[in-house]
PDB file of C-alpha atoms and ligand atoms in Angstrom:
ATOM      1  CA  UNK N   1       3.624 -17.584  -6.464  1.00 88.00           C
ATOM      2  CA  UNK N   2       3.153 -14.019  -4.645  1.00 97.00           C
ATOM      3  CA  UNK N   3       5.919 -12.008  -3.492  1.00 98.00           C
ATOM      4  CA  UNK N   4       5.458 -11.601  -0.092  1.00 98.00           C
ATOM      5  CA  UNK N   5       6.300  -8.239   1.243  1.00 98.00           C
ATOM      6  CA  UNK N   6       6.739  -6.115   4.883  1.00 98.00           C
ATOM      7  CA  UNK N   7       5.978  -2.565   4.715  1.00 98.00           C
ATOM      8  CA  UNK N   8       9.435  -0.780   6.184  1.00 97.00           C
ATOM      9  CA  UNK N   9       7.202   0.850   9.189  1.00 96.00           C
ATOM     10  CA  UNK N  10       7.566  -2.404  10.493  1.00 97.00           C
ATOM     11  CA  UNK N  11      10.989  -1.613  11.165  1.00 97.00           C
ATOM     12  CA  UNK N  12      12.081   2.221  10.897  1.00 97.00           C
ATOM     13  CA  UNK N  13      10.672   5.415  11.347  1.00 95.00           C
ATOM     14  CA  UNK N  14      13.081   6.991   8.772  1.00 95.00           C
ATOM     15  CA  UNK N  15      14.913   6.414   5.939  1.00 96.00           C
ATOM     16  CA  UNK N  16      18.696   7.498   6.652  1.00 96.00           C
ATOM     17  CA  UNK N  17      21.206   5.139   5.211  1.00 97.00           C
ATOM     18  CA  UNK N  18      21.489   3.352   8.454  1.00 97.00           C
ATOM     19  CA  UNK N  19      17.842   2.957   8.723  1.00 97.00           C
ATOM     20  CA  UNK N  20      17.644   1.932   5.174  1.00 98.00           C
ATOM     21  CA  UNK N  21      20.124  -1.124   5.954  1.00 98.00           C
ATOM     22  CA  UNK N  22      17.958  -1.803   9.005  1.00 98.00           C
ATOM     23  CA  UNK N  23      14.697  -2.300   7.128  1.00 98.00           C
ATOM     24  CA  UNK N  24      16.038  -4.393   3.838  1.00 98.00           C
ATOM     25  CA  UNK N  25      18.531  -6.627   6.182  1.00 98.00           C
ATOM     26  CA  UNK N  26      15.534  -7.310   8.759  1.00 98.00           C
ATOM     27  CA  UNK N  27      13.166  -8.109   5.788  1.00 98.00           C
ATOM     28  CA  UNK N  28      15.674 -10.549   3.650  1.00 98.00           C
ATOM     29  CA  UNK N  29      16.545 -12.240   7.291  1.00 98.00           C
ATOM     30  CA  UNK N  30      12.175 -13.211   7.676  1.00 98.00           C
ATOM     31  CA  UNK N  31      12.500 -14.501   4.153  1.00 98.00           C
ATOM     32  CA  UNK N  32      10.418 -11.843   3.010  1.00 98.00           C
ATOM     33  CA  UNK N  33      11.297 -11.108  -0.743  1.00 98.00           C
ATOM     34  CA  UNK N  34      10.468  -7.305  -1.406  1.00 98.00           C
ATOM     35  CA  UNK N  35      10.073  -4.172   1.212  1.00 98.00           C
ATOM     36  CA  UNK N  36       7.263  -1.390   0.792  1.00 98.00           C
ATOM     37  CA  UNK N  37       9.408   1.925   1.142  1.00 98.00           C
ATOM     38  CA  UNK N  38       6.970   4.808   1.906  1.00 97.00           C
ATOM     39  CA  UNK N  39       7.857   7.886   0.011  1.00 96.00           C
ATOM     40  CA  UNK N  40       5.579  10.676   1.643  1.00 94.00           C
ATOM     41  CA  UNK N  41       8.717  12.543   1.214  1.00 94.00           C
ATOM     42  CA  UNK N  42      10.872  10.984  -2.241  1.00 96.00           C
ATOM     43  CA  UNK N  43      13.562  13.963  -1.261  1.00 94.00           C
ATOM     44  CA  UNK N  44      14.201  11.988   1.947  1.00 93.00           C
ATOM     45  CA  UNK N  45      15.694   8.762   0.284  1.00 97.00           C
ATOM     46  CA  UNK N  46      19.031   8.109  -1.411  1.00 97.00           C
ATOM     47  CA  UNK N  47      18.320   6.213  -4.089  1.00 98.00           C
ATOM     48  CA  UNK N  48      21.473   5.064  -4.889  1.00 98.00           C
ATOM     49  CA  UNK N  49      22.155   3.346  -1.100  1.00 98.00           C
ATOM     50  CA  UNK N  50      18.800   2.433  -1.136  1.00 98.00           C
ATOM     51  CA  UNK N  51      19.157   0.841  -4.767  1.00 98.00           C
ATOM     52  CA  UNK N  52      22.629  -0.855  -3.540  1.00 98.00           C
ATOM     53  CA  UNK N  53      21.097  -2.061  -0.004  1.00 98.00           C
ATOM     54  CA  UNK N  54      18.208  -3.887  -2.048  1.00 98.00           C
ATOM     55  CA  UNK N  55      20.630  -5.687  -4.213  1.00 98.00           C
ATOM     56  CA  UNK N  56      22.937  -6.566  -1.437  1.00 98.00           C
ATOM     57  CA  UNK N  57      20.161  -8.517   0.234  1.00 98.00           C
ATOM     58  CA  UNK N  58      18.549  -9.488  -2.124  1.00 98.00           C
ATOM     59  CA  UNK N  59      15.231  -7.739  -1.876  1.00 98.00           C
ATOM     60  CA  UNK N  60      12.682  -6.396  -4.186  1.00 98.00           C
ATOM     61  CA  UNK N  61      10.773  -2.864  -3.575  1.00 98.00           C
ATOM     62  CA  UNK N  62       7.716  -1.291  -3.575  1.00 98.00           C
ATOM     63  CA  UNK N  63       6.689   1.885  -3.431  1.00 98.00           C
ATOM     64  CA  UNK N  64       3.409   3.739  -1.501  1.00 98.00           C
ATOM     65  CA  UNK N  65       2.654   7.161  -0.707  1.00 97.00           C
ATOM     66  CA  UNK N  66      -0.728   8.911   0.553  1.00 97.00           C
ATOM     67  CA  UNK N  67      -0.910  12.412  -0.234  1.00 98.00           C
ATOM     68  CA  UNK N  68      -2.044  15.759   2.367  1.00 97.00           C
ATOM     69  CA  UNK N  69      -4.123  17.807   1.831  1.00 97.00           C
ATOM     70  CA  UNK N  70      -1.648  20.258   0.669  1.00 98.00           C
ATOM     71  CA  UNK N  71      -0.807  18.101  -1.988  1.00 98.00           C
ATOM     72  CA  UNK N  72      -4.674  16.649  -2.750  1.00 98.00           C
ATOM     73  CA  UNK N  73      -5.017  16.101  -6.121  1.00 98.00           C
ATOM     74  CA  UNK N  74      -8.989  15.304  -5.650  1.00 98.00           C
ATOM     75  CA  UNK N  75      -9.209  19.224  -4.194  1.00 98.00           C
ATOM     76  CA  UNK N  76     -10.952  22.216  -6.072  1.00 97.00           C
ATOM     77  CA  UNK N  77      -7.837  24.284  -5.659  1.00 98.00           C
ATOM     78  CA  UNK N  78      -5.771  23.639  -8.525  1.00 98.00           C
ATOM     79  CA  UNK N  79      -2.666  24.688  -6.646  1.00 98.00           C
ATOM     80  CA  UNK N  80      -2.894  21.929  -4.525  1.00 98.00           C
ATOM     81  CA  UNK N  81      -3.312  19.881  -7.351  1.00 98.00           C
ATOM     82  CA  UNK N  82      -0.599  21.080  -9.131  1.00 98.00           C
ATOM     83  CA  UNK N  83       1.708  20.264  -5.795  1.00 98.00           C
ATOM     84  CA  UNK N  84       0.185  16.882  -5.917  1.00 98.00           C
ATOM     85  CA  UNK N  85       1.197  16.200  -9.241  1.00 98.00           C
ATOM     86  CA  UNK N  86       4.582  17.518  -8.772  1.00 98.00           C
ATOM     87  CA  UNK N  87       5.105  15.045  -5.913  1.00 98.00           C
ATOM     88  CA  UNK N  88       4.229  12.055  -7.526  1.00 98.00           C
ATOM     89  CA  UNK N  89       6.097  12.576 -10.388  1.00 98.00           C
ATOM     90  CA  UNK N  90       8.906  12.526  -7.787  1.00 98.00           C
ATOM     91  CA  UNK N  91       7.697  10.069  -6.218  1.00 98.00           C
ATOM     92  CA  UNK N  92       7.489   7.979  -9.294  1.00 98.00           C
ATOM     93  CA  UNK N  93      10.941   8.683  -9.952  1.00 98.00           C
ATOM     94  CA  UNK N  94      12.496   7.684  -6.708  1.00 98.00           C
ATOM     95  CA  UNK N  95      10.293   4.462  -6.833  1.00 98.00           C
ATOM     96  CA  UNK N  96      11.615   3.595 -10.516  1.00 98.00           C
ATOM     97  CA  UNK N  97      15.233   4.372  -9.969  1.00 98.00           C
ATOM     98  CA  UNK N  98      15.379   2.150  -6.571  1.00 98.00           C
ATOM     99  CA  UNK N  99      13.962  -0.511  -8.433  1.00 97.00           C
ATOM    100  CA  UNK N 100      10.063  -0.966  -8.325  1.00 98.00           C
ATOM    101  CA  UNK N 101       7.557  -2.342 -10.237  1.00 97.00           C
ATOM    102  CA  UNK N 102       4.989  -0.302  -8.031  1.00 98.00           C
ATOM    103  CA  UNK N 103       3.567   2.999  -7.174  1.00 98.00           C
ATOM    104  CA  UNK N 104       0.762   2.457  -4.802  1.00 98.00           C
ATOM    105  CA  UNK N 105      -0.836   3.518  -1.613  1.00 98.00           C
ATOM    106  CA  UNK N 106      -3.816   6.756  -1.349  1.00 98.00           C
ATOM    107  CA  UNK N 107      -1.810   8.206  -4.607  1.00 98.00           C
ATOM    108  CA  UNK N 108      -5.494   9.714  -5.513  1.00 98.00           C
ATOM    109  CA  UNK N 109      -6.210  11.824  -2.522  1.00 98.00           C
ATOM    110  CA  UNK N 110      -5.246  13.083   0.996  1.00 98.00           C
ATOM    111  CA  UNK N 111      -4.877  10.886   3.920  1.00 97.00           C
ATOM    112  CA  UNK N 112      -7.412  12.747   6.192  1.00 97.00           C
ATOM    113  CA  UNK N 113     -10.491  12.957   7.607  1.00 97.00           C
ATOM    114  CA  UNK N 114     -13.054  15.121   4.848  1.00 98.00           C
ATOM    115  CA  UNK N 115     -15.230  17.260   6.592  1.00 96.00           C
ATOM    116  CA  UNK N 116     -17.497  16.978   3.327  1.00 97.00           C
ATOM    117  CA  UNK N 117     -17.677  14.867   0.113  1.00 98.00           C
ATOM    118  CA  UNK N 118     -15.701  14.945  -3.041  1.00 97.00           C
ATOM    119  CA  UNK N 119     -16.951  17.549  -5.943  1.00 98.00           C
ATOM    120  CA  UNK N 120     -16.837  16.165  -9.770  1.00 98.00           C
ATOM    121  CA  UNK N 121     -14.230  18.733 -10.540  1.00 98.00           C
ATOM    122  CA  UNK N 122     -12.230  17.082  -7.443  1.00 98.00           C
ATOM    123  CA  UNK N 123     -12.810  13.442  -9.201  1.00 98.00           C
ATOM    124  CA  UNK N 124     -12.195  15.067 -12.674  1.00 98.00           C
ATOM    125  CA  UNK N 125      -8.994  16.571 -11.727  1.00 98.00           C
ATOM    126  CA  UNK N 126      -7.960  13.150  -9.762  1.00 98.00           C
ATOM    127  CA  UNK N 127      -8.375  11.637 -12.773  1.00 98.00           C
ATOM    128  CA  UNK N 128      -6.507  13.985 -15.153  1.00 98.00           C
ATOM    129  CA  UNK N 129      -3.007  14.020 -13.219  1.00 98.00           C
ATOM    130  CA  UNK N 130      -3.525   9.774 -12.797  1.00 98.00           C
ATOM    131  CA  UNK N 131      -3.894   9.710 -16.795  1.00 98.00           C
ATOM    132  CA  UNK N 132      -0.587  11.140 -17.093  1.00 98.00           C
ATOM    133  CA  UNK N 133       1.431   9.834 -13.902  1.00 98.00           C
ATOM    134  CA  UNK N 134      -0.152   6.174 -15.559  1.00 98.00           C
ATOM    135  CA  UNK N 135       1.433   7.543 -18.777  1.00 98.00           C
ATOM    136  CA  UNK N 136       4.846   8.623 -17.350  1.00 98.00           C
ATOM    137  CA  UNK N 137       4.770   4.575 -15.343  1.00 98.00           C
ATOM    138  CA  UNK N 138       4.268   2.816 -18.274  1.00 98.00           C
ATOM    139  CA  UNK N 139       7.143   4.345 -20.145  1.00 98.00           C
ATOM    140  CA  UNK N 140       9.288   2.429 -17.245  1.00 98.00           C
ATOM    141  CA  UNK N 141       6.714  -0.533 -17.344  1.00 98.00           C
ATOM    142  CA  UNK N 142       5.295   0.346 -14.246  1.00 98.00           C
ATOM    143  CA  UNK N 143       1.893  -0.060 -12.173  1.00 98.00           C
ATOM    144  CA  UNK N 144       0.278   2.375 -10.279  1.00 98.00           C
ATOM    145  CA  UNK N 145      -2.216   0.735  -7.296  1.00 98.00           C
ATOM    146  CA  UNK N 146      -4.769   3.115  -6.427  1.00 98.00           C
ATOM    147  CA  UNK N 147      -5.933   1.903  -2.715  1.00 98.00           C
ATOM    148  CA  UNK N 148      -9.088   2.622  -1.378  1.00 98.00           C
ATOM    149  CA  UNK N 149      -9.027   3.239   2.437  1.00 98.00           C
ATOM    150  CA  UNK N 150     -11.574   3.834   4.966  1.00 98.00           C
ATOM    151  CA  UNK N 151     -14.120   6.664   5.690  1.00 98.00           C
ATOM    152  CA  UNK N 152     -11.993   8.777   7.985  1.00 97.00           C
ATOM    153  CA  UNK N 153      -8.793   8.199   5.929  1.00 97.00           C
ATOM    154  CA  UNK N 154     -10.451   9.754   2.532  1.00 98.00           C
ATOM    155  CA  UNK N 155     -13.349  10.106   0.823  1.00 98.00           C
ATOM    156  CA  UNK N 156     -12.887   9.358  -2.511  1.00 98.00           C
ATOM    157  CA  UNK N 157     -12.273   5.762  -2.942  1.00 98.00           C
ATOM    158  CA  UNK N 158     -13.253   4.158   0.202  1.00 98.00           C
ATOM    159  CA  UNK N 159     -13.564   0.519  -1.753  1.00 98.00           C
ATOM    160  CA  UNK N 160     -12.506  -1.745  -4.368  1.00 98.00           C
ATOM    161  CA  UNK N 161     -15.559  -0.388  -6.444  1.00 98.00           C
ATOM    162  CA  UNK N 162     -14.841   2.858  -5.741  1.00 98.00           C
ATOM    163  CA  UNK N 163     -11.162   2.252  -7.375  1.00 98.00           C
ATOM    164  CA  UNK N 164     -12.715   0.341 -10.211  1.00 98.00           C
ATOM    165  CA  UNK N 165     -14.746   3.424 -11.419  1.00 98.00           C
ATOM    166  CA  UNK N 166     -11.668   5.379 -10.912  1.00 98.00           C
ATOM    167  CA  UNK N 167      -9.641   3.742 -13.051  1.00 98.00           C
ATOM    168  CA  UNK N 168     -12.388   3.462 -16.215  1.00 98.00           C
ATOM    169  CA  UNK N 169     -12.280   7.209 -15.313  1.00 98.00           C
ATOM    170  CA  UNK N 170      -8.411   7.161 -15.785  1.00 98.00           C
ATOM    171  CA  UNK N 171      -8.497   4.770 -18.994  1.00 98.00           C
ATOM    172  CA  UNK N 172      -5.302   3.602 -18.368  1.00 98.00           C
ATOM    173  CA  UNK N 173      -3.782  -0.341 -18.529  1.00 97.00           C
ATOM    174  CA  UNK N 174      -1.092  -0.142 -15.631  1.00 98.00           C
ATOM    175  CA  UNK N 175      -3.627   1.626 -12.801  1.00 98.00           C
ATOM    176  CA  UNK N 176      -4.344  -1.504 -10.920  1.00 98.00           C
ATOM    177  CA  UNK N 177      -6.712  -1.164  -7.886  1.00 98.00           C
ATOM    178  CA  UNK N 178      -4.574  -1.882  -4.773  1.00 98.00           C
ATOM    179  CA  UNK N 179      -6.657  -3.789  -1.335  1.00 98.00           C
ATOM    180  CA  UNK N 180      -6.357  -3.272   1.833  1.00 98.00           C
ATOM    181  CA  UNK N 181      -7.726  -6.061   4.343  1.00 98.00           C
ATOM    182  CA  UNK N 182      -8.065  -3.785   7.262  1.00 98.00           C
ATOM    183  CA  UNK N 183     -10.202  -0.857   5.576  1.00 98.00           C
ATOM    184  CA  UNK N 184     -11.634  -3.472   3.808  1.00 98.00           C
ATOM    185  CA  UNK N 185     -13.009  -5.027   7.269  1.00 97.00           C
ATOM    186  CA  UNK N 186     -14.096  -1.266   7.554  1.00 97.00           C
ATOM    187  CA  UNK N 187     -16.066  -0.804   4.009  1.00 97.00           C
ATOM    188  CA  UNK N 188     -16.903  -4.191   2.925  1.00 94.00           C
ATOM    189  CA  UNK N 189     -19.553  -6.355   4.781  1.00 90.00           C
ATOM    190  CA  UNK N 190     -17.923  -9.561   2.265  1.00 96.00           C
ATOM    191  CA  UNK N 191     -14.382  -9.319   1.804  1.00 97.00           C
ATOM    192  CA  UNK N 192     -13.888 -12.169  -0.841  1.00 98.00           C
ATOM    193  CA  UNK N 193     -16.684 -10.737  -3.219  1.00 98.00           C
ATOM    194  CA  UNK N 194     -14.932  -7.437  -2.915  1.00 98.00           C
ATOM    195  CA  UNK N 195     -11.918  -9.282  -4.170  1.00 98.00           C
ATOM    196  CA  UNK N 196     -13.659 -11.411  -6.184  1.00 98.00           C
ATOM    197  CA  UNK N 197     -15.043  -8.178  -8.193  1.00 98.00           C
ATOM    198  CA  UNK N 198     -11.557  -6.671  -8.414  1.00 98.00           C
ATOM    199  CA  UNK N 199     -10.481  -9.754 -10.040  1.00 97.00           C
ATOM    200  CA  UNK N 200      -7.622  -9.067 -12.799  1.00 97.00           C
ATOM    201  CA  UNK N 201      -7.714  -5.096 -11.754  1.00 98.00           C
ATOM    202  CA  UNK N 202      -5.984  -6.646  -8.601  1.00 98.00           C
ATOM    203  CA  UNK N 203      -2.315  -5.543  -8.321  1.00 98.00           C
ATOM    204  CA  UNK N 204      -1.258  -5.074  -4.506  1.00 98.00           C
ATOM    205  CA  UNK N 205      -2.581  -6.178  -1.394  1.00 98.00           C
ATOM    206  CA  UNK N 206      -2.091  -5.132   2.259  1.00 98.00           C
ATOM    207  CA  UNK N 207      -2.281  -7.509   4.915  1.00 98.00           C
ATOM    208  CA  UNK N 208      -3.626  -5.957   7.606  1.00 97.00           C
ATOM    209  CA  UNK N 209      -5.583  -7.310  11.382  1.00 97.00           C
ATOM    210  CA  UNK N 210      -8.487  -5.855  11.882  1.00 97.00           C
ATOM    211  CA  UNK N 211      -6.244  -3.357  15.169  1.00 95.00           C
ATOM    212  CA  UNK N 212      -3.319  -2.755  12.663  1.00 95.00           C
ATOM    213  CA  UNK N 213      -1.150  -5.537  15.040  1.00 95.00           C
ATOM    214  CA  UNK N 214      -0.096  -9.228  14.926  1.00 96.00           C
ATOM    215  CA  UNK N 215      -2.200 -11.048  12.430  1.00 97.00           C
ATOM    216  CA  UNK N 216      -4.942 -13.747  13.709  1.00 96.00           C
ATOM    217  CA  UNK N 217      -4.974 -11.816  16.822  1.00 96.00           C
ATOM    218  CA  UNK N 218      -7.690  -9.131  14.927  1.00 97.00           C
ATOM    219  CA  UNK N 219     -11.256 -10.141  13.961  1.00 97.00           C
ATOM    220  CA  UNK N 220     -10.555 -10.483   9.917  1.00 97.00           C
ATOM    221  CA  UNK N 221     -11.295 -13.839   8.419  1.00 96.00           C
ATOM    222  CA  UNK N 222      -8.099 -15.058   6.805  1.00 98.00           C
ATOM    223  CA  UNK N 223      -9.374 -18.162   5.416  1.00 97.00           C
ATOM    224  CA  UNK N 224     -11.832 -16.041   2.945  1.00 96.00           C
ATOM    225  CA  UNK N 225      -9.477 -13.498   1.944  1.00 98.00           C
ATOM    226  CA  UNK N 226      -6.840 -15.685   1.434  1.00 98.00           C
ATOM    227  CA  UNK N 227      -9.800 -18.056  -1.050  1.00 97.00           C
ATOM    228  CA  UNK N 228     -10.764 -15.170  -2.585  1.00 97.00           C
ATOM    229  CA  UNK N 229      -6.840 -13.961  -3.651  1.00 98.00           C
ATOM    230  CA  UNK N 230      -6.329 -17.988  -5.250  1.00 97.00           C
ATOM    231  CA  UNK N 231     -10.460 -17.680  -6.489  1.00 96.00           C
ATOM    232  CA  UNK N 232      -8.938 -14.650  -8.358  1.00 97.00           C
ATOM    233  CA  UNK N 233      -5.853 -16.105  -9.407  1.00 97.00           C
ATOM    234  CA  UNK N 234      -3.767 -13.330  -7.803  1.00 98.00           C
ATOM    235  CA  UNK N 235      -0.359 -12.738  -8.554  1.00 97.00           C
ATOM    236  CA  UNK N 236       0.674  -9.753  -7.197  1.00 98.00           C
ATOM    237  CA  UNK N 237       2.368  -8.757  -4.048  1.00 98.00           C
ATOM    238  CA  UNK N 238       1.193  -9.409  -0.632  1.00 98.00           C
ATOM    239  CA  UNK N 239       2.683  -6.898   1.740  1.00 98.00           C
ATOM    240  CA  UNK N 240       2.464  -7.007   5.347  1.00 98.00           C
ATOM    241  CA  UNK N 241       1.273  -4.018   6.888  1.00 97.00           C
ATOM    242  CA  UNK N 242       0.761  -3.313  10.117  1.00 95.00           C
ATOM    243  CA  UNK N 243       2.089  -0.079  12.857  1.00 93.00           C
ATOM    244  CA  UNK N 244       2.723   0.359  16.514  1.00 93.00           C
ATOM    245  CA  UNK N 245       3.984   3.324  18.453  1.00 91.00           C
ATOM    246  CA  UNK N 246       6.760   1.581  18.777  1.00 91.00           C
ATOM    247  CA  UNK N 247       8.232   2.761  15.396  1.00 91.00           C
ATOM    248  CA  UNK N 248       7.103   6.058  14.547  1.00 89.00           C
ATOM    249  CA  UNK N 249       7.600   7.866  11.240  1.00 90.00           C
ATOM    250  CA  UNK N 250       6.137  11.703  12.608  1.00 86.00           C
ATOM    251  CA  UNK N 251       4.034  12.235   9.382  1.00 88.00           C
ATOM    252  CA  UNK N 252       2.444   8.759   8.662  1.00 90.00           C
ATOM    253  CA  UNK N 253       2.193   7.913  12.033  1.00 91.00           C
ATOM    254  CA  UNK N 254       0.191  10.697  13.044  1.00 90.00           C
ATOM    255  CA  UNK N 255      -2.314  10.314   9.680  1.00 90.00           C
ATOM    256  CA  UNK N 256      -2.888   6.948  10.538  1.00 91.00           C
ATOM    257  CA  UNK N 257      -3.750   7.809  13.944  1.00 90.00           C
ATOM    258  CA  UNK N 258      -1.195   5.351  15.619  1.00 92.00           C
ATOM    259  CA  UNK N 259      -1.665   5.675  18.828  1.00 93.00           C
ATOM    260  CA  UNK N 260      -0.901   2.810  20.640  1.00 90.00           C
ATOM    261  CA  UNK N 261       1.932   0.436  21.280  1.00 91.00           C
ATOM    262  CA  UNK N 262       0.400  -2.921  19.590  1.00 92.00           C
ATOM    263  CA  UNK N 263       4.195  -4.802  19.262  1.00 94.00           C
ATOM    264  CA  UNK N 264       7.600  -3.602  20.351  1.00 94.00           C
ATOM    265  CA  UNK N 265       9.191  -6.681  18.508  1.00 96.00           C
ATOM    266  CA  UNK N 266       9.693  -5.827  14.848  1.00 96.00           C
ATOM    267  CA  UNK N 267      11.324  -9.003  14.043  1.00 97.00           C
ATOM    268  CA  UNK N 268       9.134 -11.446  16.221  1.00 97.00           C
ATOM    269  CA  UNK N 269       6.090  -9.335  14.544  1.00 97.00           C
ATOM    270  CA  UNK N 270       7.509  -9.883  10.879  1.00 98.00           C
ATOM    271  CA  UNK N 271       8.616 -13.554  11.240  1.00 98.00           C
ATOM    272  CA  UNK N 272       4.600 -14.345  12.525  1.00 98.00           C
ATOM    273  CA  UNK N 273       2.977 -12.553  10.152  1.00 98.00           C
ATOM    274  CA  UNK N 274       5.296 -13.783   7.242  1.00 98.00           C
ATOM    275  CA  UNK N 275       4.481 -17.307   8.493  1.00 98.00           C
ATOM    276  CA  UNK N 276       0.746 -16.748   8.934  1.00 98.00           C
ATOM    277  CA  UNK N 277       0.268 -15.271   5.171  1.00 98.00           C
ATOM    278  CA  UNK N 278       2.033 -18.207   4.177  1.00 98.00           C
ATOM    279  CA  UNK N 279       0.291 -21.000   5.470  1.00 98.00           C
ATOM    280  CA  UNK N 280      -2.474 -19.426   5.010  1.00 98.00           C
ATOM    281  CA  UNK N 281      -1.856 -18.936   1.270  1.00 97.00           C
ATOM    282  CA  UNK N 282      -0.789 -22.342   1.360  1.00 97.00           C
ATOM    283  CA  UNK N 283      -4.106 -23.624   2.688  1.00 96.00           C
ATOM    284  CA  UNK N 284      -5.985 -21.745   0.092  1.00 97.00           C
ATOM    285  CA  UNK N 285      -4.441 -23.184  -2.561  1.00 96.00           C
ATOM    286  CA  UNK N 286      -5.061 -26.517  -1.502  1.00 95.00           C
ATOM    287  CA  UNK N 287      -8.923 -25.828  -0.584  1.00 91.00           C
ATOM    288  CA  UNK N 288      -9.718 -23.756  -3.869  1.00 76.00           C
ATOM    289  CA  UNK N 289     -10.587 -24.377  -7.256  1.00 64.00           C
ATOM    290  CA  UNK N 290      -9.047 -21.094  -9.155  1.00 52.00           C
TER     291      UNK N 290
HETATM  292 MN1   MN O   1      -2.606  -0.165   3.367  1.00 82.07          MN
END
């Protein structure tokens, strides 16, 4: 069976102690069993409370990060790169010593809108600091999930294929390729043969609607994603993801261009969509020959 995760945007902007307690109590009381902690800034969490908060309740974690362009490790400028790398090292850290299997999210490039596309030496030096993050991961036995997001959120892996070719690049056994329903919807004109082509390279999926809101309330077709995960015979996470001006974290918020005020309701919004992936996965299962 999947873990079935919420990404902590669904319930705080921050990550202060009190915050921290917020998010993990919230996601144990929807039955959820692991929170995605976004670590855009690793320096910003205490990963002792943190660590101690997840065991209190009871929860597992995840990790995710994009990068900025500051920090691109796809750029020419081998400064940024070199900030990059230094980040996710931390970031790898902070995700390891709270507890999780998983270092995931845009971890290749910068969350942002390219003005042009990416150069080989960009791909080549993507590659290069991936190798040896991958390395670093799999001396704690960890995964990293490279996901591939839409056209105005990067432009070097903007699908599953994309990711796939990224990580024979890499050559590396824990760099698992991590989906994302709503920039799928975006990408992919057939969302179960893009998961279908993933297959065992899957390691973390998003559950996203098609707006970002509550699920089944979008334009995504469930029912074939949801085939296509038990087609695969996916075991990984399944993380609820979804973001409303009504909980704003200033730098992710404003990268994913959130805008508007989809849900005020964290919990209502958590408890449906926890639900929905459920009986959805549920009704897979019992329509699908893996
Ligand atoms: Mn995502």
């Amino acid at each position: 069976m999947n873990d079935l995760g919420v990404h902590a945007l669904v319930w705080v902007g921050g990550w202060s102690e009190e915050e921290s307690r917020e998010a993990i109590a919230g996601t144990a009381a929807c039955g959820y069993d692991l929170i995605e902690i976004p670590l855009l800034d690793p320096s910003r969490v205490d990963v002792e409370a943190t660590r101690q908060q997840l065991e209190e309740y009871g929860v597992r974690a995840a990790a995710s990060l994009g990068l900025s362009l500051d920090t691109d490790i796809s750029s020419d400028d081998d400064e940024a790169v070199a900030r990059g790398e230094a980040l996710l090292h931390n970031a790898l850290a902070v995700a390891r010593d709270v507890g999780s299997r998983y270092l995931c999210g845009v971890i290749h490039s910068a969350i942002a809108r390219y003005a042009k596309p990416p150069t080989e030496r960009g791909r080549a030096n993507c590659a290069e600091v991936l190798r040896r993050l991958a390395d670093k991961a799999a001396a704690s036995d960890m995964l990293l999930g490279l996901e591939p997001v839409n056209r105005y959120e990067s432009n070097l892996l903007n699908t599953g294929d994309h990711a796939l070719d990224m990580i024979d690049l890499i050559g590396a056994d824990n760099v698992c390729v991590h989906l994302d329903v709503y920039h799928m919807n975006i990408e992919d004109g057939d969302l179960a043969g893009a998961i279908e082509r993933c297959g065992d390279k899957l390691g973390y999926f998003h559950v996203g609607e098609s707006h970002r809101g509550y699920l089944g309330t979008g334009s995504i077709d469930f029912t074939q994603v949801f085939r296509a995960l038990v087609r695969v015979g996916y075991q990984g996470p399944i993380t609820f993801e979804s973001f409303s001006s009504a909980v704003v974290d200033p730098q992710l918020s404003t990268a994913l261009a959130i805008w508007r005020d989809l849900w005020t309701d964290s919990e209502d919004l958590a408890r449906r969509a926890r639900a929905f992936i459920e009986a959805g996965m549920d009704a897979a299962r019992r329509t699908t020959w893996a």
